[in-house]
């Protein structure tokens, strides 16, 4: 099994440009998480989905970030417009249910110039 | 405020020496505690969780509610233990997952 799949693995954009990240969780995992990880820090939760419902998006900067999980499987995280401070690794994780073990993807490293 | 603190950014020990990675938390309630590990060029993965009370790869962690700590211990470190270790907690129902800043463990030969 491939595990959690994320694409792209790397993305370089100029500030003010839009960018989107895609995540395919492990089959059968109802819970999906998006995290932001800055250099030297631990992952910070941006949003958590239970199936297609966003049940915790309190840390998502809604002025420029958006996410969707339309059919309760794949998810997309978007930033528009990107700022220099958005340069980080964006991690996707999934689990069978909320308090279960989280399985992480390889992450997308975003560089905003 | 809910918080996970890992006071050491870097911990360097010799092979065969005991190792303890510290984790303290602040949470108003009964959280579930985890240790995640990231080996070089690999994904972040679960090492152990407090409710399972298992020993994984020789590591153990005991939840001390009085001291609000969940320190990770191993009696004899191995070179392959060199990695980044993150302590994390989740609230009831898995809400508010919070990670610490991580501790890099370096085991010297």
mmCIF file with all atom_site columns, C-alpha atoms in Angstrom:
data_model
loop_
_atom_site.group_PDB
_atom_site.id
_atom_site.type_symbol
_atom_site.label_atom_id
_atom_site.label_alt_id
_atom_site.label_comp_id
_atom_site.label_asym_id
_atom_site.label_entity_id
_atom_site.label_seq_id
_atom_site.pdbx_PDB_ins_code
_atom_site.Cartn_x
_atom_site.Cartn_y
_atom_site.Cartn_z
_atom_site.occupancy
_atom_site.B_iso_or_equiv
_atom_site.pdbx_formal_charge
_atom_site.auth_seq_id
_atom_site.auth_comp_id
_atom_site.auth_asym_id
_atom_site.auth_atom_id
_atom_site.pdbx_PDB_model_num
ATOM 1   C CA . UNK A 1 1   ? 0.000   0.000  0.000  1.00 0.00 ? 1   UNK A CA 1
ATOM 2   C CA . UNK A 1 2   ? 1.339   3.438  -0.938 1.00 0.00 ? 2   UNK A CA 1
ATOM 3   C CA . UNK A 1 3   ? 0.290   5.140  2.242  1.00 0.00 ? 3   UNK A CA 1
ATOM 4   C CA . UNK A 1 4   ? -0.756  8.770  2.248  1.00 0.00 ? 4   UNK A CA 1
ATOM 5   C CA . UNK A 1 5   ? 0.055   10.366 -1.096 1.00 0.00 ? 5   UNK A CA 1
ATOM 6   C CA . UNK A 1 6   ? 0.812   14.053 -1.504 1.00 0.00 ? 6   UNK A CA 1
ATOM 7   C CA . UNK A 1 7   ? 1.627   16.110 -4.546 1.00 0.00 ? 7   UNK A CA 1
ATOM 8   C CA . UNK A 1 8   ? 3.576   18.001 -5.525 1.00 0.00 ? 8   UNK A CA 1
ATOM 9   C CA . UNK A 1 9   ? 6.575   17.169 -3.367 1.00 0.00 ? 9   UNK A CA 1
ATOM 10  C CA . UNK A 1 10  ? 8.162   20.546 -4.006 1.00 0.00 ? 10  UNK A CA 1
ATOM 11  C CA . UNK A 1 11  ? 6.748   23.852 -5.178 1.00 0.00 ? 11  UNK A CA 1
ATOM 12  C CA . UNK A 1 12  ? 8.452   27.168 -5.789 1.00 0.00 ? 12  UNK A CA 1
ATOM 13  C CA . UNK A 1 13  ? 6.279   30.195 -6.498 1.00 0.00 ? 13  UNK A CA 1
ATOM 14  C CA . UNK A 1 14  ? 6.507   33.956 -6.339 1.00 0.00 ? 14  UNK A CA 1
ATOM 15  C CA . UNK A 1 15  ? 4.628   35.848 -3.680 1.00 0.00 ? 15  UNK A CA 1
ATOM 16  C CA . UNK A 1 16  ? 1.041   36.766 -4.466 1.00 0.00 ? 16  UNK A CA 1
ATOM 17  C CA . UNK A 1 17  ? 0.677   33.677 -6.672 1.00 0.00 ? 17  UNK A CA 1
ATOM 18  C CA . UNK A 1 18  ? -1.852  30.959 -5.837 1.00 0.00 ? 18  UNK A CA 1
ATOM 19  C CA . UNK A 1 19  ? -0.788  27.426 -4.968 1.00 0.00 ? 19  UNK A CA 1
ATOM 20  C CA . UNK A 1 20  ? -2.609  24.172 -4.293 1.00 0.00 ? 20  UNK A CA 1
ATOM 21  C CA . UNK A 1 21  ? -1.607  20.951 -2.575 1.00 0.00 ? 21  UNK A CA 1
ATOM 22  C CA . UNK A 1 22  ? -3.302  17.606 -3.025 1.00 0.00 ? 22  UNK A CA 1
ATOM 23  C CA . UNK A 1 23  ? -3.615  14.699 -0.626 1.00 0.00 ? 23  UNK A CA 1
ATOM 24  C CA . UNK A 1 24  ? -4.926  11.164 -1.059 1.00 0.00 ? 24  UNK A CA 1
ATOM 25  C CA . UNK A 1 25  ? -5.348  9.439  2.313  1.00 0.00 ? 25  UNK A CA 1
ATOM 26  C CA . UNK A 1 26  ? -5.084  5.753  3.062  1.00 0.00 ? 26  UNK A CA 1
ATOM 27  C CA . UNK A 1 27  ? -8.140  3.878  1.835  1.00 0.00 ? 27  UNK A CA 1
ATOM 28  C CA . UNK A 1 28  ? -10.779 3.606  4.535  1.00 0.00 ? 28  UNK A CA 1
ATOM 29  C CA . UNK A 1 29  ? -9.416  6.428  6.665  1.00 0.00 ? 29  UNK A CA 1
ATOM 30  C CA . UNK A 1 30  ? -12.238 8.784  7.532  1.00 0.00 ? 30  UNK A CA 1
ATOM 31  C CA . UNK A 1 31  ? -10.158 11.426 9.283  1.00 0.00 ? 31  UNK A CA 1
ATOM 32  C CA . UNK A 1 32  ? -7.822  13.678 7.327  1.00 0.00 ? 32  UNK A CA 1
ATOM 33  C CA . UNK A 1 33  ? -5.488  16.350 8.675  1.00 0.00 ? 33  UNK A CA 1
ATOM 34  C CA . UNK A 1 34  ? -3.501  19.174 7.116  1.00 0.00 ? 34  UNK A CA 1
ATOM 35  C CA . UNK A 1 35  ? -0.507  20.441 9.061  1.00 0.00 ? 35  UNK A CA 1
ATOM 36  C CA . UNK A 1 36  ? 1.978   23.233 8.553  1.00 0.00 ? 36  UNK A CA 1
ATOM 37  C CA . UNK A 1 37  ? 5.547   22.623 9.644  1.00 0.00 ? 37  UNK A CA 1
ATOM 38  C CA . UNK A 1 38  ? 8.009   25.474 9.840  1.00 0.00 ? 38  UNK A CA 1
ATOM 39  C CA . UNK A 1 39  ? 11.728  24.820 10.016 1.00 0.00 ? 39  UNK A CA 1
ATOM 40  C CA . UNK A 1 40  ? 12.747  23.667 13.475 1.00 0.00 ? 40  UNK A CA 1
ATOM 41  C CA . UNK A 1 41  ? 9.183   23.335 14.678 1.00 0.00 ? 41  UNK A CA 1
ATOM 42  C CA . UNK A 1 42  ? 6.669   20.565 15.103 1.00 0.00 ? 42  UNK A CA 1
ATOM 43  C CA . UNK A 1 43  ? 3.619   20.187 12.871 1.00 0.00 ? 43  UNK A CA 1
ATOM 44  C CA . UNK A 1 44  ? 0.815   22.672 13.530 1.00 0.00 ? 44  UNK A CA 1
ATOM 45  C CA . UNK A 1 45  ? -2.716  21.590 12.747 1.00 0.00 ? 45  UNK A CA 1
ATOM 46  C CA . UNK A 1 46  ? -4.456  23.680 10.095 1.00 0.00 ? 46  UNK A CA 1
ATOM 47  C CA . UNK A 1 47  ? -7.634  21.693 9.551  1.00 0.00 ? 47  UNK A CA 1
ATOM 48  C CA . UNK A 1 48  ? -9.130  18.333 10.360 1.00 0.00 ? 48  UNK A CA 1
ATOM 49  C CA . UNK A 1 49  ? -11.850 16.535 8.399  1.00 0.00 ? 49  UNK A CA 1
ATOM 50  C CA . UNK A 1 50  ? -14.179 13.777 9.474  1.00 0.00 ? 50  UNK A CA 1
ATOM 51  C CA . UNK A 1 51  ? -15.291 12.406 6.107  1.00 0.00 ? 51  UNK A CA 1
ATOM 52  C CA . UNK A 1 52  ? -16.210 15.543 4.140  1.00 0.00 ? 52  UNK A CA 1
ATOM 53  C CA . UNK A 1 53  ? -16.900 17.739 7.160  1.00 0.00 ? 53  UNK A CA 1
ATOM 54  C CA . UNK A 1 54  ? -14.291 20.145 8.483  1.00 0.00 ? 54  UNK A CA 1
ATOM 55  C CA . UNK A 1 55  ? -14.601 19.575 12.238 1.00 0.00 ? 55  UNK A CA 1
ATOM 56  C CA . UNK A 1 56  ? -11.634 21.679 13.363 1.00 0.00 ? 56  UNK A CA 1
ATOM 57  C CA . UNK A 1 57  ? -10.446 24.589 11.240 1.00 0.00 ? 57  UNK A CA 1
ATOM 58  C CA . UNK A 1 58  ? -9.784  27.057 14.019 1.00 0.00 ? 58  UNK A CA 1
ATOM 59  C CA . UNK A 1 59  ? -6.098  27.394 13.062 1.00 0.00 ? 59  UNK A CA 1
ATOM 60  C CA . UNK A 1 60  ? -6.687  27.849 9.334  1.00 0.00 ? 60  UNK A CA 1
ATOM 61  C CA . UNK A 1 61  ? -5.976  31.454 8.207  1.00 0.00 ? 61  UNK A CA 1
ATOM 62  C CA . UNK A 1 62  ? -9.210  31.792 6.309  1.00 0.00 ? 62  UNK A CA 1
ATOM 63  C CA . UNK A 1 63  ? -8.318  35.050 4.615  1.00 0.00 ? 63  UNK A CA 1
ATOM 64  C CA . UNK A 1 64  ? -5.912  33.277 2.289  1.00 0.00 ? 64  UNK A CA 1
ATOM 65  C CA . UNK A 1 65  ? -6.150  29.539 2.996  1.00 0.00 ? 65  UNK A CA 1
ATOM 66  C CA . UNK A 1 66  ? -8.952  27.231 1.949  1.00 0.00 ? 66  UNK A CA 1
ATOM 67  C CA . UNK A 1 67  ? -9.421  23.486 1.928  1.00 0.00 ? 67  UNK A CA 1
ATOM 68  C CA . UNK A 1 68  ? -11.911 21.005 0.636  1.00 0.00 ? 68  UNK A CA 1
ATOM 69  C CA . UNK A 1 69  ? -12.629 17.308 0.813  1.00 0.00 ? 69  UNK A CA 1
ATOM 70  C CA . UNK A 1 70  ? -15.635 17.045 -1.429 1.00 0.00 ? 70  UNK A CA 1
ATOM 71  C CA . UNK A 1 71  ? -16.261 13.304 -1.519 1.00 0.00 ? 71  UNK A CA 1
ATOM 72  C CA . UNK A 1 72  ? -14.711 12.494 1.807  1.00 0.00 ? 72  UNK A CA 1
ATOM 73  C CA . UNK A 1 73  ? -11.591 11.022 0.233  1.00 0.00 ? 73  UNK A CA 1
ATOM 74  C CA . UNK A 1 74  ? -9.034  13.286 -1.496 1.00 0.00 ? 74  UNK A CA 1
ATOM 75  C CA . UNK A 1 75  ? -8.391  16.744 -0.185 1.00 0.00 ? 75  UNK A CA 1
ATOM 76  C CA . UNK A 1 76  ? -6.955  19.962 -1.573 1.00 0.00 ? 76  UNK A CA 1
ATOM 77  C CA . UNK A 1 77  ? -5.385  22.790 0.401  1.00 0.00 ? 77  UNK A CA 1
ATOM 78  C CA . UNK A 1 78  ? -5.084  26.139 -1.358 1.00 0.00 ? 78  UNK A CA 1
ATOM 79  C CA . UNK A 1 79  ? -3.289  29.371 -0.597 1.00 0.00 ? 79  UNK A CA 1
ATOM 80  C CA . UNK A 1 80  ? -4.258  32.512 -2.464 1.00 0.00 ? 80  UNK A CA 1
ATOM 81  C CA . UNK A 1 81  ? -2.331  34.722 -2.516 1.00 0.00 ? 81  UNK A CA 1
ATOM 82  C CA . UNK A 1 82  ? 0.855   33.213 -1.111 1.00 0.00 ? 82  UNK A CA 1
ATOM 83  C CA . UNK A 1 83  ? 3.098   35.289 1.135  1.00 0.00 ? 83  UNK A CA 1
ATOM 84  C CA . UNK A 1 84  ? 6.792   34.922 1.940  1.00 0.00 ? 84  UNK A CA 1
ATOM 85  C CA . UNK A 1 85  ? 5.925   33.615 5.399  1.00 0.00 ? 85  UNK A CA 1
ATOM 86  C CA . UNK A 1 86  ? 4.004   30.700 3.922  1.00 0.00 ? 86  UNK A CA 1
ATOM 87  C CA . UNK A 1 87  ? 7.254   28.970 3.011  1.00 0.00 ? 87  UNK A CA 1
ATOM 88  C CA . UNK A 1 88  ? 7.110   25.708 4.955  1.00 0.00 ? 88  UNK A CA 1
ATOM 89  C CA . UNK A 1 89  ? 6.364   22.010 4.649  1.00 0.00 ? 89  UNK A CA 1
ATOM 90  C CA . UNK A 1 90  ? 2.695   21.145 4.357  1.00 0.00 ? 90  UNK A CA 1
ATOM 91  C CA . UNK A 1 91  ? 1.871   17.719 5.722  1.00 0.00 ? 91  UNK A CA 1
ATOM 92  C CA . UNK A 1 92  ? -1.217  15.622 5.190  1.00 0.00 ? 92  UNK A CA 1
ATOM 93  C CA . UNK A 1 93  ? -2.132  12.794 7.547  1.00 0.00 ? 93  UNK A CA 1
ATOM 94  C CA . UNK A 1 94  ? -5.011  10.379 7.872  1.00 0.00 ? 94  UNK A CA 1
ATOM 95  C CA . UNK A 1 95  ? -6.408  8.043  10.499 1.00 0.00 ? 95  UNK A CA 1
ATOM 96  C CA . UNK A 1 96  ? -9.223  5.550  10.827 1.00 0.00 ? 96  UNK A CA 1
ATOM 97  C CA . UNK A 1 97  ? -10.900 7.725  13.401 1.00 0.00 ? 97  UNK A CA 1
ATOM 98  C CA . UNK A 1 98  ? -10.114 10.766 15.482 1.00 0.00 ? 98  UNK A CA 1
ATOM 99  C CA . UNK A 1 99  ? -7.900  9.424  18.235 1.00 0.00 ? 99  UNK A CA 1
ATOM 100 C CA . UNK A 1 100 ? -6.299  6.690  16.224 1.00 0.00 ? 100 UNK A CA 1
ATOM 101 C CA . UNK A 1 101 ? -2.728  6.609  14.961 1.00 0.00 ? 101 UNK A CA 1
ATOM 102 C CA . UNK A 1 102 ? -2.083  9.224  12.311 1.00 0.00 ? 102 UNK A CA 1
ATOM 103 C CA . UNK A 1 103 ? -0.294  8.188  9.120  1.00 0.00 ? 103 UNK A CA 1
ATOM 104 C CA . UNK A 1 104 ? 1.627   10.977 7.474  1.00 0.00 ? 104 UNK A CA 1
ATOM 105 C CA . UNK A 1 105 ? 2.409   11.736 3.889  1.00 0.00 ? 105 UNK A CA 1
ATOM 106 C CA . UNK A 1 106 ? 5.842   12.844 2.688  1.00 0.00 ? 106 UNK A CA 1
ATOM 107 C CA . UNK A 1 107 ? 4.843   16.500 2.712  1.00 0.00 ? 107 UNK A CA 1
ATOM 108 C CA . UNK A 1 108 ? 5.020   19.308 0.184  1.00 0.00 ? 108 UNK A CA 1
ATOM 109 C CA . UNK A 1 109 ? 7.852   21.764 0.615  1.00 0.00 ? 109 UNK A CA 1
ATOM 110 C CA . UNK A 1 110 ? 6.680   25.219 -0.451 1.00 0.00 ? 110 UNK A CA 1
ATOM 111 C CA . UNK A 1 111 ? 9.102   28.030 -1.169 1.00 0.00 ? 111 UNK A CA 1
ATOM 112 C CA . UNK A 1 112 ? 7.665   31.476 -1.754 1.00 0.00 ? 112 UNK A CA 1
ATOM 113 C CA . UNK A 1 113 ? 10.085  33.932 -3.383 1.00 0.00 ? 113 UNK A CA 1
ATOM 114 C CA . UNK B 2 1   ? -3.344  27.277 27.218 1.00 0.00 ? 1   UNK B CA 1
ATOM 115 C CA . UNK B 2 2   ? -2.795  23.892 25.666 1.00 0.00 ? 2   UNK B CA 1
ATOM 116 C CA . UNK B 2 3   ? 0.846   23.269 25.027 1.00 0.00 ? 3   UNK B CA 1
ATOM 117 C CA . UNK B 2 4   ? 3.458   20.559 24.506 1.00 0.00 ? 4   UNK B CA 1
ATOM 118 C CA . UNK B 2 5   ? 6.995   21.430 25.556 1.00 0.00 ? 5   UNK B CA 1
ATOM 119 C CA . UNK B 2 6   ? 10.112  19.541 24.579 1.00 0.00 ? 6   UNK B CA 1
ATOM 120 C CA . UNK B 2 7   ? 12.897  21.420 26.345 1.00 0.00 ? 7   UNK B CA 1
ATOM 121 C CA . UNK B 2 8   ? 15.805  19.893 24.443 1.00 0.00 ? 8   UNK B CA 1
ATOM 122 C CA . UNK B 2 9   ? 16.324  20.720 20.770 1.00 0.00 ? 9   UNK B CA 1
ATOM 123 C CA . UNK B 2 10  ? 19.247  18.316 20.542 1.00 0.00 ? 10  UNK B CA 1
ATOM 124 C CA . UNK B 2 11  ? 20.260  15.341 22.639 1.00 0.00 ? 11  UNK B CA 1
ATOM 125 C CA . UNK B 2 12  ? 23.523  13.567 21.964 1.00 0.00 ? 12  UNK B CA 1
ATOM 126 C CA . UNK B 2 13  ? 24.423  10.283 23.689 1.00 0.00 ? 13  UNK B CA 1
ATOM 127 C CA . UNK B 2 14  ? 26.863  7.457  23.155 1.00 0.00 ? 14  UNK B CA 1
ATOM 128 C CA . UNK B 2 15  ? 25.738  4.072  21.905 1.00 0.00 ? 15  UNK B CA 1
ATOM 129 C CA . UNK B 2 16  ? 24.722  1.874  24.810 1.00 0.00 ? 16  UNK B CA 1
ATOM 130 C CA . UNK B 2 17  ? 23.980  4.804  27.108 1.00 0.00 ? 17  UNK B CA 1
ATOM 131 C CA . UNK B 2 18  ? 20.507  5.427  28.537 1.00 0.00 ? 18  UNK B CA 1
ATOM 132 C CA . UNK B 2 19  ? 18.438  8.115  26.889 1.00 0.00 ? 19  UNK B CA 1
ATOM 133 C CA . UNK B 2 20  ? 15.507  10.176 28.083 1.00 0.00 ? 20  UNK B CA 1
ATOM 134 C CA . UNK B 2 21  ? 13.657  12.637 25.867 1.00 0.00 ? 21  UNK B CA 1
ATOM 135 C CA . UNK B 2 22  ? 11.561  15.005 27.930 1.00 0.00 ? 22  UNK B CA 1
ATOM 136 C CA . UNK B 2 23  ? 8.007   16.052 27.221 1.00 0.00 ? 23  UNK B CA 1
ATOM 137 C CA . UNK B 2 24  ? 5.787   18.223 29.384 1.00 0.00 ? 24  UNK B CA 1
ATOM 138 C CA . UNK B 2 25  ? 2.272   19.201 28.532 1.00 0.00 ? 25  UNK B CA 1
ATOM 139 C CA . UNK B 2 26  ? -0.388  21.647 29.562 1.00 0.00 ? 26  UNK B CA 1
ATOM 140 C CA . UNK B 2 27  ? -3.983  20.600 28.973 1.00 0.00 ? 27  UNK B CA 1
ATOM 141 C CA . UNK B 2 28  ? -7.219  21.162 30.866 1.00 0.00 ? 28  UNK B CA 1
ATOM 142 C CA . UNK B 2 29  ? -8.607  17.663 30.789 1.00 0.00 ? 29  UNK B CA 1
ATOM 143 C CA . UNK B 2 30  ? -7.428  14.157 30.013 1.00 0.00 ? 30  UNK B CA 1
ATOM 144 C CA . UNK B 2 31  ? -5.439  14.159 26.799 1.00 0.00 ? 31  UNK B CA 1
ATOM 145 C CA . UNK B 2 32  ? -4.039  11.231 24.939 1.00 0.00 ? 32  UNK B CA 1
ATOM 146 C CA . UNK B 2 33  ? -0.262  11.378 24.563 1.00 0.00 ? 33  UNK B CA 1
ATOM 147 C CA . UNK B 2 34  ? 1.871   10.147 21.696 1.00 0.00 ? 34  UNK B CA 1
ATOM 148 C CA . UNK B 2 35  ? 5.485   9.983  20.589 1.00 0.00 ? 35  UNK B CA 1
ATOM 149 C CA . UNK B 2 36  ? 6.117   10.287 16.855 1.00 0.00 ? 36  UNK B CA 1
ATOM 150 C CA . UNK B 2 37  ? 9.502   9.731  15.208 1.00 0.00 ? 37  UNK B CA 1
ATOM 151 C CA . UNK B 2 38  ? 10.998  10.842 11.922 1.00 0.00 ? 38  UNK B CA 1
ATOM 152 C CA . UNK B 2 39  ? 14.076  9.003  10.692 1.00 0.00 ? 39  UNK B CA 1
ATOM 153 C CA . UNK B 2 40  ? 16.276  10.589 8.048  1.00 0.00 ? 40  UNK B CA 1
ATOM 154 C CA . UNK B 2 41  ? 14.470  10.836 4.702  1.00 0.00 ? 41  UNK B CA 1
ATOM 155 C CA . UNK B 2 42  ? 11.401  9.053  6.063  1.00 0.00 ? 42  UNK B CA 1
ATOM 156 C CA . UNK B 2 43  ? 7.918   10.119 6.993  1.00 0.00 ? 43  UNK B CA 1
ATOM 157 C CA . UNK B 2 44  ? 6.742   11.042 10.408 1.00 0.00 ? 44  UNK B CA 1
ATOM 158 C CA . UNK B 2 45  ? 5.414   7.893  12.069 1.00 0.00 ? 45  UNK B CA 1
ATOM 159 C CA . UNK B 2 46  ? 3.934   6.843  15.368 1.00 0.00 ? 46  UNK B CA 1
ATOM 160 C CA . UNK B 2 47  ? 6.387   5.359  17.848 1.00 0.00 ? 47  UNK B CA 1
ATOM 161 C CA . UNK B 2 48  ? 4.081   4.765  20.787 1.00 0.00 ? 48  UNK B CA 1
ATOM 162 C CA . UNK B 2 49  ? 0.995   6.046  22.596 1.00 0.00 ? 49  UNK B CA 1
ATOM 163 C CA . UNK B 2 50  ? 0.345   6.088  26.311 1.00 0.00 ? 50  UNK B CA 1
ATOM 164 C CA . UNK B 2 51  ? -2.854  4.035  26.281 1.00 0.00 ? 51  UNK B CA 1
ATOM 165 C CA . UNK B 2 52  ? -1.153  1.052  24.665 1.00 0.00 ? 52  UNK B CA 1
ATOM 166 C CA . UNK B 2 53  ? 1.532   0.839  27.343 1.00 0.00 ? 53  UNK B CA 1
ATOM 167 C CA . UNK B 2 54  ? 3.804   -0.972 24.909 1.00 0.00 ? 54  UNK B CA 1
ATOM 168 C CA . UNK B 2 55  ? 7.544   -0.974 24.512 1.00 0.00 ? 55  UNK B CA 1
ATOM 169 C CA . UNK B 2 56  ? 8.426   -0.194 20.905 1.00 0.00 ? 56  UNK B CA 1
ATOM 170 C CA . UNK B 2 57  ? 12.021  -0.629 19.700 1.00 0.00 ? 57  UNK B CA 1
ATOM 171 C CA . UNK B 2 58  ? 13.021  -0.682 23.363 1.00 0.00 ? 58  UNK B CA 1
ATOM 172 C CA . UNK B 2 59  ? 11.405  2.684  24.086 1.00 0.00 ? 59  UNK B CA 1
ATOM 173 C CA . UNK B 2 60  ? 8.867   3.231  26.831 1.00 0.00 ? 60  UNK B CA 1
ATOM 174 C CA . UNK B 2 61  ? 6.975   6.291  28.009 1.00 0.00 ? 61  UNK B CA 1
ATOM 175 C CA . UNK B 2 62  ? 4.972   6.718  31.180 1.00 0.00 ? 62  UNK B CA 1
ATOM 176 C CA . UNK B 2 63  ? 2.274   9.307  31.576 1.00 0.00 ? 63  UNK B CA 1
ATOM 177 C CA . UNK B 2 64  ? 2.721   11.203 34.834 1.00 0.00 ? 64  UNK B CA 1
ATOM 178 C CA . UNK B 2 65  ? -0.439  13.224 35.330 1.00 0.00 ? 65  UNK B CA 1
ATOM 179 C CA . UNK B 2 66  ? 0.856   14.842 38.502 1.00 0.00 ? 66  UNK B CA 1
ATOM 180 C CA . UNK B 2 67  ? 3.900   16.261 36.752 1.00 0.00 ? 67  UNK B CA 1
ATOM 181 C CA . UNK B 2 68  ? 2.076   16.512 33.397 1.00 0.00 ? 68  UNK B CA 1
ATOM 182 C CA . UNK B 2 69  ? 4.940   14.718 31.722 1.00 0.00 ? 69  UNK B CA 1
ATOM 183 C CA . UNK B 2 70  ? 5.339   11.957 29.165 1.00 0.00 ? 70  UNK B CA 1
ATOM 184 C CA . UNK B 2 71  ? 9.065   11.361 28.935 1.00 0.00 ? 71  UNK B CA 1
ATOM 185 C CA . UNK B 2 72  ? 10.440  8.842  26.423 1.00 0.00 ? 72  UNK B CA 1
ATOM 186 C CA . UNK B 2 73  ? 13.085  6.464  27.710 1.00 0.00 ? 73  UNK B CA 1
ATOM 187 C CA . UNK B 2 74  ? 15.366  3.754  26.442 1.00 0.00 ? 74  UNK B CA 1
ATOM 188 C CA . UNK B 2 75  ? 17.951  1.994  28.623 1.00 0.00 ? 75  UNK B CA 1
ATOM 189 C CA . UNK B 2 76  ? 20.527  1.373  25.880 1.00 0.00 ? 76  UNK B CA 1
ATOM 190 C CA . UNK B 2 77  ? 20.570  3.696  22.887 1.00 0.00 ? 77  UNK B CA 1
ATOM 191 C CA . UNK B 2 78  ? 21.457  2.349  19.446 1.00 0.00 ? 78  UNK B CA 1
ATOM 192 C CA . UNK B 2 79  ? 22.849  4.251  16.466 1.00 0.00 ? 79  UNK B CA 1
ATOM 193 C CA . UNK B 2 80  ? 19.660  3.526  14.510 1.00 0.00 ? 80  UNK B CA 1
ATOM 194 C CA . UNK B 2 81  ? 17.697  5.472  17.140 1.00 0.00 ? 81  UNK B CA 1
ATOM 195 C CA . UNK B 2 82  ? 19.149  8.696  15.744 1.00 0.00 ? 82  UNK B CA 1
ATOM 196 C CA . UNK B 2 83  ? 16.110  10.631 14.541 1.00 0.00 ? 83  UNK B CA 1
ATOM 197 C CA . UNK B 2 84  ? 13.766  13.514 15.271 1.00 0.00 ? 84  UNK B CA 1
ATOM 198 C CA . UNK B 2 85  ? 11.273  12.781 18.037 1.00 0.00 ? 85  UNK B CA 1
ATOM 199 C CA . UNK B 2 86  ? 8.020   14.655 18.544 1.00 0.00 ? 86  UNK B CA 1
ATOM 200 C CA . UNK B 2 87  ? 5.738   14.479 21.536 1.00 0.00 ? 87  UNK B CA 1
ATOM 201 C CA . UNK B 2 88  ? 2.069   15.124 20.768 1.00 0.00 ? 88  UNK B CA 1
ATOM 202 C CA . UNK B 2 89  ? -1.274  15.203 22.502 1.00 0.00 ? 89  UNK B CA 1
ATOM 203 C CA . UNK B 2 90  ? -4.871  14.944 21.402 1.00 0.00 ? 90  UNK B CA 1
ATOM 204 C CA . UNK B 2 91  ? -7.967  15.996 23.267 1.00 0.00 ? 91  UNK B CA 1
ATOM 205 C CA . UNK B 2 92  ? -11.163 13.969 23.593 1.00 0.00 ? 92  UNK B CA 1
ATOM 206 C CA . UNK B 2 93  ? -12.336 12.659 20.258 1.00 0.00 ? 93  UNK B CA 1
ATOM 207 C CA . UNK B 2 94  ? -8.974  13.447 18.762 1.00 0.00 ? 94  UNK B CA 1
ATOM 208 C CA . UNK B 2 95  ? -9.562  17.179 18.718 1.00 0.00 ? 95  UNK B CA 1
ATOM 209 C CA . UNK B 2 96  ? -6.794  19.748 19.060 1.00 0.00 ? 96  UNK B CA 1
ATOM 210 C CA . UNK B 2 97  ? -3.818  17.624 18.169 1.00 0.00 ? 97  UNK B CA 1
ATOM 211 C CA . UNK B 2 98  ? -0.758  19.542 19.319 1.00 0.00 ? 98  UNK B CA 1
ATOM 212 C CA . UNK B 2 99  ? 2.864   18.672 18.600 1.00 0.00 ? 99  UNK B CA 1
ATOM 213 C CA . UNK B 2 100 ? 5.954   19.751 20.463 1.00 0.00 ? 100 UNK B CA 1
ATOM 214 C CA . UNK B 2 101 ? 8.862   21.384 18.651 1.00 0.00 ? 101 UNK B CA 1
ATOM 215 C CA . UNK B 2 102 ? 10.783  18.119 18.583 1.00 0.00 ? 102 UNK B CA 1
ATOM 216 C CA . UNK B 2 103 ? 14.080  16.796 19.916 1.00 0.00 ? 103 UNK B CA 1
ATOM 217 C CA . UNK B 2 104 ? 16.825  15.582 17.632 1.00 0.00 ? 104 UNK B CA 1
ATOM 218 C CA . UNK B 2 105 ? 18.487  12.518 19.097 1.00 0.00 ? 105 UNK B CA 1
ATOM 219 C CA . UNK B 2 106 ? 22.001  11.753 17.935 1.00 0.00 ? 106 UNK B CA 1
ATOM 220 C CA . UNK B 2 107 ? 23.518  8.473  19.044 1.00 0.00 ? 107 UNK B CA 1
ATOM 221 C CA . UNK B 2 108 ? 27.260  8.414  18.658 1.00 0.00 ? 108 UNK B CA 1
ATOM 222 C CA . UNK B 2 109 ? 29.252  5.245  17.985 1.00 0.00 ? 109 UNK B CA 1
#
